[in-house]
Short mmCIF file of C-alpha atoms in Angstrom, two decimals:
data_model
loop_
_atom_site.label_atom_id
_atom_site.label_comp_id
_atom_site.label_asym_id
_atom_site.label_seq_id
_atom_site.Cartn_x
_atom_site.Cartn_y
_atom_site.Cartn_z
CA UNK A 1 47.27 38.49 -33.39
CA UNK A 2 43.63 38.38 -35.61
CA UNK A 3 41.07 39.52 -33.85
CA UNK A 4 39.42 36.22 -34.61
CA UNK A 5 41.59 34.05 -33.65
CA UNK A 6 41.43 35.90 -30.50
CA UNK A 7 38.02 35.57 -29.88
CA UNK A 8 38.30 31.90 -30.96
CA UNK A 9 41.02 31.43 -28.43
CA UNK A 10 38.88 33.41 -25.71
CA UNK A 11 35.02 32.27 -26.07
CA UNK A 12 36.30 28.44 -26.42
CA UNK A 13 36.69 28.56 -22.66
CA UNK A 14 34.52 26.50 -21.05
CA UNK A 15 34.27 25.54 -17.01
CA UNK A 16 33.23 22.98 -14.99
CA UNK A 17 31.28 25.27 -11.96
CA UNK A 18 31.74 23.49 -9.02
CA UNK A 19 36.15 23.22 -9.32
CA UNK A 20 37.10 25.35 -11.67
CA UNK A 21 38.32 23.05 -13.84
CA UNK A 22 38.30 24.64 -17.13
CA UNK A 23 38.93 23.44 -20.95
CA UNK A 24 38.49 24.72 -24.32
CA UNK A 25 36.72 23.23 -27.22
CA UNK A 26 39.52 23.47 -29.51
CA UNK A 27 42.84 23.36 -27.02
CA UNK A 28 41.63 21.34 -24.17
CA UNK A 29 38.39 19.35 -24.99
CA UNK A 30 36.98 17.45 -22.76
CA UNK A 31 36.82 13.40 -23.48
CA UNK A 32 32.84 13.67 -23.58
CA UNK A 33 31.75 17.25 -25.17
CA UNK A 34 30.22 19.59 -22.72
CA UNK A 35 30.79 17.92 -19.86
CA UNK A 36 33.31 17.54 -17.13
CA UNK A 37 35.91 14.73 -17.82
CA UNK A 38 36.07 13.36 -13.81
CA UNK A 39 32.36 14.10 -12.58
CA UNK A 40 30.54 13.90 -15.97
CA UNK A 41 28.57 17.08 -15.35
CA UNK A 42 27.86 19.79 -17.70
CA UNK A 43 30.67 22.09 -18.25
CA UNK A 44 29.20 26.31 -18.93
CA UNK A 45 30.48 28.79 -20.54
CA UNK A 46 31.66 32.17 -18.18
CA UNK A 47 29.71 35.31 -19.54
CA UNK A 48 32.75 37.09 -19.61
CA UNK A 49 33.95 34.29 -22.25
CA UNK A 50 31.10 34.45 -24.59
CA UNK A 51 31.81 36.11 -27.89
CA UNK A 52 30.06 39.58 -27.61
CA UNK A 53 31.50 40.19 -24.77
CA UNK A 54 35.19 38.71 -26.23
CA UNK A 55 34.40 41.18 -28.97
CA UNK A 56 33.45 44.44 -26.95
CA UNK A 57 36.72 44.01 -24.58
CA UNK A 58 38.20 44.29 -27.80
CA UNK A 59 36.63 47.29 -28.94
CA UNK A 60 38.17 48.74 -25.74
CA UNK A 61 41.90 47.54 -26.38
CA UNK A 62 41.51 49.54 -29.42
CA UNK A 63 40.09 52.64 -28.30
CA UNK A 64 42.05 52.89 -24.84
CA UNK A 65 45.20 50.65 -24.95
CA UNK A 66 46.24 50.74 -28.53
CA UNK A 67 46.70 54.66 -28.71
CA UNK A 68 49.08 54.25 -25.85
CA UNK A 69 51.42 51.74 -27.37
CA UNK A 70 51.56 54.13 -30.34
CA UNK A 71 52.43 56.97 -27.77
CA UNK A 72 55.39 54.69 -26.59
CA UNK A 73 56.44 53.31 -29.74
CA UNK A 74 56.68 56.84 -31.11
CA UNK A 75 58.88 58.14 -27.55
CA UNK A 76 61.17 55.18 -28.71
CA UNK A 77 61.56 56.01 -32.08
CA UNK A 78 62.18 59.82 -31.00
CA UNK A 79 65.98 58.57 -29.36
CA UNK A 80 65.20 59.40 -26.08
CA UNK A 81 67.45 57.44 -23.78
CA UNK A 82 64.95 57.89 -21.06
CA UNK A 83 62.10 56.60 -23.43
CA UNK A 84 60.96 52.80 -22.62
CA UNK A 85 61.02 50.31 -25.39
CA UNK A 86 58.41 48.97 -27.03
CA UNK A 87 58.52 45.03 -28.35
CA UNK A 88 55.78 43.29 -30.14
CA UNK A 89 55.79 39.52 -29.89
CA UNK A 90 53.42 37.20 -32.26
CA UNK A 91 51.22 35.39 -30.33
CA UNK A 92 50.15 33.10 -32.71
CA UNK A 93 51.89 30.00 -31.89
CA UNK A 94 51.74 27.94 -28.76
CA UNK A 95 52.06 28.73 -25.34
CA UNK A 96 55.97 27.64 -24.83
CA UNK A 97 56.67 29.28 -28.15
CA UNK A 98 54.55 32.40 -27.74
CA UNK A 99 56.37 32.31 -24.08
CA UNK A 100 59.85 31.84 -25.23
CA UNK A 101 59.45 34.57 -28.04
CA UNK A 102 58.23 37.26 -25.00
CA UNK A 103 61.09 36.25 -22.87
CA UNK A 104 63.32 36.64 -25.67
CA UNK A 105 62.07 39.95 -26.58
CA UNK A 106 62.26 41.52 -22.94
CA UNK A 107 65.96 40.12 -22.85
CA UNK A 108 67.18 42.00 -25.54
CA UNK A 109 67.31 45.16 -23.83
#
């Protein structure tokens, strides 16, 4: 998936404080922006939500995460039998179809 739509997906979060409840700007708006839709209070975004930090998690997917897949992407390609296999799914659709593509792709064994 883009980057950006990542982030976009990611920093849209936004939560009401007191339950929990959460919603998204984009996905899941709320009927009144900003605010809650059953107490009418102000909704906030999480810090951990908020695009820098979106951005910098990021940063570390690349530098620590994506060097392994490569690692186990290459085992596969090597024939191993004992190497594990390595399935990339697009994630840009929605969540049943992202879902159903995932499940699909750890089926086929």
């Amino acid at each position: 998936m883009p980057e950006d739509e990542i982030v976009r997906r990611m920093s849209g979060r936004r939560v009401h404080a007191a339950s929990g409840r959460t919603y998204h700007v984009v996905f899941n708006p709320p009927v009144v922006a900003g605010t809650g839709d059953v107490t009418g209070e102000d909704l906030v975004q999480r810090d951990d939500d908020t695009e820098g930090t979106v951005r910098r998690r990021l940063a570390v997917y690349r530098a620590q995460t994506q060097p392994l897949l490569a690692y186990y992407a290459a085992w596969e390609a090597s024939g191993d039998p004992h190497a594990p296999r390595v399935r990339r799914v697009n994630g840009l659709g929605g969540v049943d179809e992202v879902a159903a593509l995932a499940l699909a792709a750890v089926a086929n064994r």
